[in-house]
Amino acid sequence: MSAGANQPEFSPNTFTMDGIEIPFKDGQTLMDAALAAGVYIPHLCHHPGLTPHGSCKLCMVDIGSGRASSCTTPAVAGQQVSNNTPALNEARRTLTQMLFIEGNHLCPSCEKTGNCTLQAMAYHLGMLEGHFPQFFQRREVDASHSTVMLDRDRCILCELCVRASREVDGKNVFAVAGRGITARLIVNSPSGKLADSDLEIDDLAAHICPVGAILIKAHAYEIPIGWRTFDLRQIDEIGPEKVIQARVGHTDD
Amino acid sequence: MTKIRIATTSLAGCFGCHTSFLDMDERLVELLEHVEFDRSPLNDIKHCGPCDIGLVEGGLCNADNVHVLREVRANCRVLVAVGACAINGGIPAMRNHFGLGACLEESYLNGIGVEDPQIPDDAELPLLLDKVHPIHEVVRVDYYLPGCPPSPEGFLSVLGDLLEGREPVLPKKLLHYD
């Protein structure tokens, strides 16, 4: 900014992120305002329209001297926000590495590879390896449902399916039980199996999974590896939301 | 001009990374003007002498893998973990969900089509590790080249940077885990 005497002028409803002025509506979060303006803030557990969860912490931004999750922080006029900085991206890469080593994310064996938001995030952040020792946790696979498969090995506990089921599908199929390292995705049915739940293939909860934990059966490998969404474009060019919309539309055909 | 000396090895891998390395085709001829190979399955030299670069494919599934990895690490100034298995255990690490005994029983006693069921226990066979591990859990790794397998362009990018004396930086379009 020039050394002129003029005070910087802010429109009443804008904040500044990485030097770009972003408009917002009253009550809107930094994340939703940025998404609406087409500015990418890395995130895994957020989806517009669902109650913000604030758990993945990838959307941390610096606001003044503080740091906060942009998906749960209301925008305030004149706020100075930093998003795409080396320090934040380094922290985001470490968080992504922790997600990889905590679960069993073996991309070459996963049918979601190339369409996976976690993988695309790791590409975006330039992650070459997991850095930490692998946990190799043993987690339960549930293949009981006729059209939807649940492989907990890849679950990152983002609760997108939990919220989609409750808030959009009007059901209550999923929940997270346990704490810390024993936290796990459970199914609200008498047997605990997906087959005995009221999950249906058209539910948003069946399609919103950012990783390969909830998969639609009989549609794997329709698009070859190498030609999938994030094989062709970076996540910051398209964002995961459009991918989920396309996925829901695809099975409606 | 002294050539850069490279050792390569495939531990608990499928040789797919080595195959992809050879897929650089005629570019290999140009590369060989700058490098020469020490221990490698490509020339069948069994032990590693002093080298500039070690390329390690595969993770660690048995005691021999650990022995070979330590020999390569001790002799190479720069060690590169190549491919998914070296970096996080990869496909062989899928056995980590099960006990070693259960894996052996399924493969050699109860598996479909097994004839004359018996678990191999010849003294020549290296002891299996309880779990499959990525190599950075046992030795220091300098650089990582992900992919299953990494593309020939990935190999050329990392080796090109190292030959020029630069810190390897994998271009985003070459970064893949599959």
Short mmCIF file of C-alpha atoms in Angstrom, two decimals:
data_model
loop_
_atom_site.label_atom_id
_atom_site.label_comp_id
_atom_site.label_asym_id
_atom_site.label_seq_id
_atom_site.Cartn_x
_atom_site.Cartn_y
_atom_site.Cartn_z
CA MET A 1 0.00 0.00 0.00
CA SER A 2 1.30 3.46 -0.84
CA ALA A 3 2.43 5.78 1.89
CA GLY A 4 -0.38 8.23 1.05
CA ALA A 5 -2.51 9.78 3.75
CA ASN A 6 -5.66 8.04 2.53
CA GLN A 7 -7.10 5.54 4.96
CA PRO A 8 -7.92 2.22 3.24
CA GLU A 9 -11.61 2.22 2.44
CA PHE A 10 -13.67 -0.86 3.14
CA SER A 11 -17.07 -1.51 1.70
CA PRO A 12 -19.34 -2.23 4.65
CA ASN A 13 -19.56 -5.93 3.87
CA THR A 14 -16.14 -7.03 2.69
CA PHE A 15 -13.05 -8.49 4.30
CA THR A 16 -9.59 -8.89 2.82
CA MET A 17 -7.95 -12.27 2.30
CA ASP A 18 -4.41 -12.44 0.93
CA GLY A 19 -4.93 -8.93 -0.41
CA ILE A 20 -8.18 -9.76 -2.21
CA GLU A 21 -11.38 -8.04 -1.13
CA ILE A 22 -14.14 -10.60 -0.56
CA PRO A 23 -17.81 -9.62 -0.12
CA PHE A 24 -20.00 -11.38 2.44
CA LYS A 25 -23.59 -11.42 3.65
CA ASP A 26 -24.44 -10.91 7.30
CA GLY A 27 -23.86 -14.09 9.26
CA GLN A 28 -21.79 -15.74 6.53
CA THR A 29 -18.58 -17.50 7.56
CA LEU A 30 -15.19 -16.70 6.06
CA MET A 31 -15.28 -20.09 4.30
CA ASP A 32 -18.70 -19.66 2.70
CA ALA A 33 -17.91 -16.10 1.60
CA ALA A 34 -14.60 -17.28 0.09
CA LEU A 35 -16.26 -20.23 -1.68
CA ALA A 36 -18.97 -17.93 -3.07
CA ALA A 37 -16.26 -15.58 -4.35
CA GLY A 38 -14.39 -18.48 -5.96
CA VAL A 39 -11.42 -18.23 -3.60
CA TYR A 40 -10.13 -21.59 -2.38
CA ILE A 41 -9.42 -22.29 1.29
CA PRO A 42 -8.26 -25.92 1.77
CA HIS A 43 -10.91 -27.96 3.62
CA LEU A 44 -12.09 -31.55 4.06
CA CYS A 45 -14.97 -31.50 6.56
CA HIS A 46 -16.93 -28.55 5.17
CA HIS A 47 -19.79 -28.59 2.68
CA PRO A 48 -21.94 -25.50 2.01
CA GLY A 49 -25.44 -25.94 3.40
CA LEU A 50 -24.41 -28.38 6.12
CA THR A 51 -23.73 -27.22 9.68
CA PRO A 52 -20.02 -26.38 9.92
CA HIS A 53 -18.04 -28.97 11.85
CA GLY A 54 -14.66 -27.30 12.32
CA SER A 55 -12.89 -30.61 12.89
CA CYS A 56 -10.40 -31.14 10.08
CA LYS A 57 -8.66 -27.82 10.83
CA LEU A 58 -7.30 -27.57 7.28
CA CYS A 59 -9.24 -24.34 6.78
CA MET A 60 -7.32 -22.55 9.53
CA VAL A 61 -6.55 -18.98 8.54
CA ASP A 62 -4.64 -16.22 10.29
CA ILE A 63 -6.79 -13.31 11.41
CA GLY A 64 -4.61 -10.57 12.83
CA SER A 65 -2.44 -12.35 15.39
CA GLY A 66 -4.89 -15.22 15.90
CA ARG A 67 -5.64 -18.42 14.03
CA ALA A 68 -9.14 -19.85 13.51
CA SER A 69 -11.12 -22.31 11.39
CA SER A 70 -12.61 -20.29 8.55
CA CYS A 71 -15.66 -22.62 8.32
CA THR A 72 -16.83 -21.63 11.83
CA THR A 73 -15.64 -18.01 11.98
CA PRO A 74 -18.17 -15.34 10.98
CA ALA A 75 -16.87 -12.76 8.52
CA VAL A 76 -16.45 -9.25 9.91
CA ALA A 77 -16.11 -6.11 7.81
CA GLY A 78 -12.53 -4.97 7.37
CA GLN A 79 -11.01 -8.21 8.69
CA GLN A 80 -7.47 -8.90 7.44
CA VAL A 81 -7.20 -12.63 6.74
CA SER A 82 -4.19 -14.66 5.55
CA ASN A 83 -4.91 -17.99 3.88
CA ASN A 84 -2.34 -19.10 1.32
CA THR A 85 0.86 -18.67 3.36
CA PRO A 86 3.85 -21.04 3.65
CA ALA A 87 3.33 -21.42 7.43
CA LEU A 88 -0.37 -22.30 7.12
CA ASN A 89 0.24 -24.70 4.23
CA GLU A 90 3.02 -26.40 6.20
CA ALA A 91 0.61 -26.92 9.13
CA ARG A 92 -2.05 -28.18 6.71
CA ARG A 93 0.40 -30.64 5.20
CA THR A 94 1.26 -32.00 8.66
CA LEU A 95 -2.45 -32.43 9.47
CA THR A 96 -2.95 -34.25 6.16
CA GLN A 97 0.01 -36.54 6.90
CA MET A 98 -1.55 -37.38 10.28
CA LEU A 99 -4.83 -38.31 8.56
CA PHE A 100 -2.94 -40.58 6.17
CA ILE A 101 -0.95 -42.47 8.80
CA GLU A 102 -3.88 -42.81 11.21
CA GLY A 103 -6.07 -44.65 8.70
CA ASN A 104 -5.20 -47.20 6.04
CA HIS A 105 -4.88 -45.02 2.97
CA LEU A 106 -3.29 -47.27 0.38
CA CYS A 107 -4.17 -45.35 -2.76
CA PRO A 108 -3.17 -48.00 -5.33
CA SER A 109 -5.72 -50.42 -3.83
CA CYS A 110 -8.55 -47.90 -3.42
CA GLU A 111 -11.22 -47.48 -6.06
CA LYS A 112 -11.65 -43.82 -5.05
CA THR A 113 -8.11 -42.95 -6.17
CA GLY A 114 -8.12 -39.91 -8.43
CA ASN A 115 -11.54 -38.88 -7.11
CA CYS A 116 -10.48 -38.65 -3.47
CA THR A 117 -10.47 -35.26 -1.76
CA LEU A 118 -7.90 -36.35 0.85
CA GLN A 119 -5.53 -37.49 -1.90
CA ALA A 120 -6.16 -34.31 -3.92
CA MET A 121 -5.48 -32.26 -0.78
CA ALA A 122 -2.17 -34.07 -0.31
CA TYR A 123 -1.26 -33.35 -3.95
CA HIS A 124 -2.27 -29.71 -3.50
CA LEU A 125 -0.05 -29.38 -0.43
CA GLY A 126 2.87 -31.21 -2.07
CA MET A 127 2.86 -34.11 0.38
CA LEU A 128 5.40 -36.75 -0.70
CA GLU A 129 5.16 -39.12 2.28
CA GLY A 130 3.42 -39.71 5.60
CA HIS A 131 6.38 -38.64 7.75
CA PHE A 132 4.98 -40.27 10.93
CA PRO A 133 4.98 -44.03 11.70
CA GLN A 134 1.93 -45.77 10.22
CA PHE A 135 -0.75 -46.84 12.72
CA PHE A 136 -2.00 -49.75 10.56
CA GLN A 137 -5.24 -49.85 12.52
CA ARG A 138 -7.61 -52.69 11.92
CA ARG A 139 -11.09 -51.37 11.18
CA GLU A 140 -14.32 -53.07 10.24
CA VAL A 141 -15.59 -53.28 6.66
CA ASP A 142 -19.37 -53.39 6.17
CA ALA A 143 -20.39 -54.80 2.78
CA SER A 144 -23.88 -55.83 3.95
CA HIS A 145 -25.87 -53.18 2.03
CA SER A 146 -26.98 -54.05 -1.49
CA THR A 147 -25.74 -50.85 -3.14
CA VAL A 148 -23.50 -49.00 -0.65
CA MET A 149 -20.22 -50.19 0.84
CA LEU A 150 -18.59 -48.92 4.04
CA ASP A 151 -14.82 -49.34 4.41
CA ARG A 152 -13.83 -47.72 7.69
CA ASP A 153 -10.10 -48.10 6.86
CA ARG A 154 -10.36 -44.87 4.92
CA CYS A 155 -12.73 -42.91 7.18
CA ILE A 156 -11.31 -39.56 8.33
CA LEU A 157 -14.20 -38.85 10.75
CA CYS A 158 -15.20 -35.64 8.95
CA GLU A 159 -18.87 -36.39 9.75
CA LEU A 160 -20.03 -35.17 6.33
CA CYS A 161 -22.15 -38.34 6.01
CA VAL A 162 -23.49 -37.88 9.54
CA ARG A 163 -24.62 -34.34 8.80
CA ALA A 164 -25.87 -35.06 5.26
CA SER A 165 -28.04 -37.89 6.56
CA ARG A 166 -29.55 -35.82 9.35
CA GLU A 167 -29.82 -32.42 7.71
CA VAL A 168 -30.54 -33.22 4.05
CA ASP A 169 -31.79 -36.81 3.82
CA GLY A 170 -34.00 -36.45 6.93
CA LYS A 171 -32.59 -39.69 8.36
CA ASN A 172 -30.03 -40.54 11.01
CA VAL A 173 -27.96 -43.30 9.49
CA PHE A 174 -24.47 -42.47 10.75
CA ALA A 175 -22.77 -41.29 13.93
CA VAL A 176 -19.27 -41.16 15.36
CA ALA A 177 -18.78 -43.19 18.55
CA GLY A 178 -15.80 -43.29 20.90
CA ARG A 179 -13.13 -40.72 21.50
CA GLY A 180 -9.58 -40.06 20.37
CA ILE A 181 -7.94 -43.03 18.72
CA THR A 182 -10.99 -45.24 19.37
CA ALA A 183 -13.36 -42.85 17.55
CA ARG A 184 -15.13 -44.67 14.73
CA LEU A 185 -18.04 -44.32 12.34
CA ILE A 186 -21.06 -46.34 13.45
CA VAL A 187 -24.36 -47.15 11.75
CA ASN A 188 -27.63 -46.51 13.57
CA SER A 189 -29.39 -49.80 12.96
CA PRO A 190 -30.29 -52.63 15.34
CA SER A 191 -27.46 -54.82 14.02
CA GLY A 192 -25.06 -51.94 13.40
CA LYS A 193 -24.96 -53.01 9.75
CA LEU A 194 -25.74 -50.77 6.78
CA ALA A 195 -28.14 -53.36 5.34
CA ASP A 196 -30.46 -52.86 8.31
CA SER A 197 -30.38 -49.04 8.09
CA ASP A 198 -32.67 -46.92 5.94
CA LEU A 199 -29.78 -45.64 3.79
CA GLU A 200 -30.72 -45.48 0.10
CA ILE A 201 -28.53 -45.00 -2.93
CA ASP A 202 -30.04 -41.57 -3.73
CA ASP A 203 -29.22 -40.16 -0.29
CA LEU A 204 -26.65 -37.39 -0.15
CA ALA A 205 -24.99 -39.33 2.70
CA ALA A 206 -24.14 -42.12 0.25
CA HIS A 207 -22.30 -39.72 -2.05
CA ILE A 208 -20.73 -37.03 0.12
CA CYS A 209 -17.79 -39.08 1.47
CA PRO A 210 -14.58 -37.20 0.53
CA VAL A 211 -12.52 -40.41 0.73
CA GLY A 212 -13.09 -44.06 -0.18
CA ALA A 213 -14.97 -44.96 3.02
CA ILE A 214 -18.52 -44.88 1.60
CA LEU A 215 -18.60 -46.26 -1.92
CA ILE A 216 -21.40 -46.99 -4.37
CA LYS A 217 -21.24 -50.61 -5.43
CA ALA A 218 -21.13 -51.69 -9.08
CA HIS A 219 -19.83 -48.32 -10.30
CA ALA A 220 -16.11 -48.75 -9.57
CA TYR A 221 -13.55 -48.16 -12.30
CA GLU A 222 -16.10 -46.78 -14.77
CA ILE A 223 -13.53 -44.06 -15.35
CA PRO A 224 -9.97 -45.40 -15.69
CA ILE A 225 -7.22 -44.32 -13.29
CA GLY A 226 -5.40 -41.40 -14.87
CA TRP A 227 -8.60 -39.84 -16.25
CA ARG A 228 -10.34 -39.08 -12.98
CA THR A 229 -11.29 -35.71 -11.53
CA PHE A 230 -8.08 -34.93 -9.67
CA ASP A 231 -5.88 -36.63 -12.25
CA LEU A 232 -6.87 -33.88 -14.63
CA ARG A 233 -7.23 -30.85 -12.38
CA GLN A 234 -6.01 -29.60 -9.01
CA ILE A 235 -8.47 -29.37 -6.13
CA ASP A 236 -8.06 -25.60 -5.85
CA GLU A 237 -9.30 -25.27 -9.43
CA ILE A 238 -12.63 -27.01 -8.82
CA GLY A 239 -13.16 -27.69 -5.11
CA PRO A 240 -14.78 -30.86 -3.75
CA GLU A 241 -18.32 -29.46 -3.79
CA LYS A 242 -18.71 -29.62 -7.57
CA VAL A 243 -17.36 -33.17 -7.54
CA ILE A 244 -20.01 -34.24 -5.02
CA GLN A 245 -22.76 -32.52 -7.04
CA ALA A 246 -21.59 -34.35 -10.16
CA ARG A 247 -21.49 -37.65 -8.28
CA VAL A 248 -25.08 -37.30 -7.02
CA GLY A 249 -26.23 -36.30 -10.52
CA HIS A 250 -24.41 -39.27 -12.05
CA THR A 251 -26.33 -41.94 -10.14
CA ASP A 252 -29.65 -40.11 -10.67
CA ASP A 253 -29.39 -40.89 -14.40
CA MET B 1 34.19 -37.36 -16.34
CA THR B 2 33.31 -39.47 -13.33
CA LYS B 3 29.88 -40.93 -13.61
CA ILE B 4 27.30 -40.74 -10.83
CA ARG B 5 27.01 -44.22 -9.32
CA ILE B 6 23.51 -45.52 -8.60
CA ALA B 7 22.37 -48.59 -6.68
CA THR B 8 18.80 -49.86 -6.95
CA THR B 9 16.93 -52.55 -5.07
CA SER B 10 13.45 -54.00 -4.88
CA LEU B 11 12.46 -55.10 -1.37
CA ALA B 12 8.81 -55.98 -0.62
CA GLY B 13 7.68 -54.62 -3.96
CA CYS B 14 6.61 -56.03 -7.32
CA PHE B 15 9.46 -54.71 -9.51
CA GLY B 16 6.87 -52.40 -11.06
CA CYS B 17 8.96 -49.36 -10.12
CA HIS B 18 12.00 -50.88 -11.84
CA THR B 19 9.86 -51.69 -14.87
CA SER B 20 8.62 -48.11 -14.96
CA PHE B 21 12.22 -46.90 -14.66
CA LEU B 22 13.09 -48.92 -17.79
CA ASP B 23 10.03 -47.42 -19.48
CA MET B 24 12.07 -44.26 -20.02
CA ASP B 25 13.15 -46.18 -23.14
CA GLU B 26 15.70 -44.33 -25.30
CA ARG B 27 16.12 -41.67 -22.62
CA LEU B 28 17.96 -44.38 -20.68
CA VAL B 29 20.79 -44.18 -23.24
CA GLU B 30 21.28 -40.48 -22.54
CA LEU B 31 21.02 -41.08 -18.79
CA LEU B 32 23.76 -43.72 -18.99
CA GLU B 33 26.16 -41.06 -20.27
CA HIS B 34 25.92 -39.52 -16.80
CA VAL B 35 25.32 -42.49 -14.50
CA GLU B 36 26.50 -46.05 -13.96
CA PHE B 37 24.90 -48.80 -11.94
CA ASP B 38 26.21 -50.50 -8.84
CA ARG B 39 24.10 -53.18 -7.12
CA SER B 40 20.81 -53.54 -8.96
CA PRO B 41 18.40 -56.23 -10.17
CA LEU B 42 19.01 -54.70 -13.61
CA ASN B 43 22.61 -56.00 -13.70
CA ASP B 44 22.30 -58.72 -11.02
CA ILE B 45 25.16 -57.34 -8.89
CA LYS B 46 24.30 -58.65 -5.43
CA HIS B 47 26.11 -56.34 -3.01
CA CYS B 48 26.38 -52.60 -2.76
CA GLY B 49 29.64 -50.64 -2.97
CA PRO B 50 30.03 -46.91 -2.32
CA CYS B 51 27.43 -45.02 -4.36
CA ASP B 52 26.08 -41.54 -4.87
CA ILE B 53 22.40 -42.42 -5.10
CA GLY B 54 20.33 -45.38 -3.89
CA LEU B 55 16.85 -45.99 -5.31
CA VAL B 56 14.80 -48.26 -3.03
CA GLU B 57 11.58 -49.86 -4.23
CA GLY B 58 9.34 -51.78 -1.84
CA GLY B 59 8.78 -51.84 1.90
CA LEU B 60 10.10 -54.22 4.54
CA CYS B 61 8.36 -57.58 4.94
CA ASN B 62 11.25 -59.83 6.05
CA ALA B 63 14.68 -59.81 7.72
CA ASP B 64 16.50 -59.90 4.38
CA ASN B 65 14.73 -56.69 3.29
CA VAL B 66 16.07 -54.97 6.43
CA HIS B 67 19.59 -56.32 5.82
CA VAL B 68 19.65 -55.17 2.18
CA LEU B 69 18.16 -51.78 3.05
CA ARG B 70 20.82 -51.16 5.72
CA GLU B 71 23.59 -52.14 3.30
CA VAL B 72 22.24 -49.78 0.63
CA ARG B 73 21.78 -46.95 3.14
CA ALA B 74 25.32 -47.43 4.50
CA ASN B 75 26.80 -47.14 1.00
CA CYS B 76 24.69 -44.39 -0.59
CA ARG B 77 25.15 -40.68 0.01
CA VAL B 78 21.56 -40.00 -1.04
CA LEU B 79 18.73 -42.48 -0.52
CA VAL B 80 15.44 -42.13 -2.41
CA ALA B 81 12.31 -44.05 -1.36
CA VAL B 82 10.68 -45.00 -4.66
CA GLY B 83 7.00 -45.88 -4.99
CA ALA B 84 4.05 -46.48 -2.68
CA CYS B 85 5.42 -49.60 -0.94
CA ALA B 86 8.71 -47.99 0.11
CA ILE B 87 6.85 -44.90 1.30
CA ASN B 88 3.92 -46.38 3.27
CA GLY B 89 4.14 -50.17 2.91
CA GLY B 90 1.74 -50.20 -0.05
CA ILE B 91 -0.15 -53.32 -1.11
CA PRO B 92 2.03 -55.77 0.93
CA ALA B 93 1.08 -53.77 4.06
CA MET B 94 -2.52 -54.88 3.58
CA ARG B 95 -1.47 -58.02 5.43
CA ASN B 96 -0.94 -55.86 8.52
CA HIS B 97 -4.67 -56.19 9.19
CA PHE B 98 -4.12 -59.84 10.02
CA GLY B 99 -1.78 -61.83 12.26
CA LEU B 100 1.24 -63.34 10.55
CA GLY B 101 0.08 -66.85 11.50
CA ALA B 102 -3.34 -66.24 9.93
CA CYS B 103 -1.67 -65.00 6.70
CA LEU B 104 0.54 -68.10 6.47
CA GLU B 105 -2.34 -70.46 7.22
CA GLU B 106 -4.54 -68.84 4.60
CA SER B 107 -1.78 -68.95 1.98
CA TYR B 108 -0.27 -72.38 2.63
CA LEU B 109 -2.84 -74.45 4.52
CA ASN B 110 -6.42 -73.33 3.99
CA GLY B 111 -6.26 -71.36 0.73
CA ILE B 112 -8.29 -72.38 -2.30
CA GLY B 113 -6.45 -74.89 -4.50
CA VAL B 114 -3.62 -75.60 -2.03
CA GLU B 115 -2.12 -79.06 -2.54
CA ASP B 116 0.10 -80.80 0.04
CA PRO B 117 -0.54 -78.05 2.62
CA GLN B 118 2.53 -77.08 4.69
CA ILE B 119 3.99 -73.81 5.87
CA PRO B 120 7.49 -73.32 4.36
CA ASP B 121 10.18 -73.30 7.03
CA ASP B 122 13.43 -73.90 5.11
CA ALA B 123 16.45 -72.33 6.84
CA GLU B 124 17.27 -70.51 3.58
CA LEU B 125 14.06 -68.50 3.77
CA PRO B 126 14.33 -65.08 5.43
CA LEU B 127 12.20 -64.65 8.53
CA LEU B 128 9.01 -62.70 7.95
CA LEU B 129 8.46 -59.55 9.97
CA ASP B 130 5.36 -59.32 12.12
CA LYS B 131 4.19 -56.31 10.07
CA VAL B 132 5.20 -54.73 6.75
CA HIS B 133 6.90 -51.36 7.30
CA PRO B 134 7.79 -48.37 5.14
CA ILE B 135 11.55 -47.91 4.85
CA HIS B 136 11.71 -44.54 6.63
CA GLU B 137 10.79 -46.36 9.85
CA VAL B 138 14.17 -48.16 9.73
CA VAL B 139 16.67 -45.90 7.93
CA ARG B 140 16.99 -42.20 7.16
CA VAL B 141 15.45 -41.35 3.78
CA ASP B 142 16.59 -38.25 1.91
CA TYR B 143 13.94 -37.95 -0.81
CA TYR B 144 10.65 -39.51 -1.78
CA LEU B 145 9.28 -40.35 -5.23
CA PRO B 146 5.64 -41.46 -4.84
CA GLY B 147 3.58 -43.39 -7.37
CA CYS B 148 2.44 -46.92 -8.08
CA PRO B 149 4.62 -46.92 -10.00
CA PRO B 150 6.28 -43.51 -10.35
CA SER B 151 6.32 -42.50 -14.01
CA PRO B 152 9.57 -42.55 -16.01
CA GLU B 153 9.26 -38.75 -16.04
CA GLY B 154 9.20 -38.85 -12.22
CA PHE B 155 12.48 -40.80 -12.15
CA LEU B 156 14.04 -38.42 -14.69
CA SER B 157 12.86 -35.40 -12.70
CA VAL B 158 14.42 -36.55 -9.42
CA LEU B 159 17.61 -37.89 -11.02
CA GLY B 160 17.88 -34.79 -13.22
CA ASP B 161 17.70 -32.52 -10.18
CA LEU B 162 20.27 -34.61 -8.27
CA LEU B 163 22.65 -34.74 -11.26
CA GLU B 164 22.46 -30.96 -11.52
CA GLY B 165 23.19 -30.68 -7.80
CA ARG B 166 19.72 -29.33 -7.00
CA GLU B 167 17.32 -30.29 -4.25
CA PRO B 168 14.76 -32.54 -5.98
CA VAL B 169 11.36 -30.87 -6.38
CA LEU B 170 8.74 -33.05 -8.01
CA PRO B 171 6.48 -30.98 -10.31
CA LYS B 172 2.81 -31.16 -9.26
CA LYS B 173 1.75 -32.82 -12.49
CA LEU B 174 4.08 -35.74 -11.69
CA LEU B 175 2.80 -36.15 -8.11
CA HIS B 176 0.57 -39.24 -7.93
CA TYR B 177 0.04 -41.96 -5.36
CA ASP B 178 -1.53 -44.42 -7.82
#
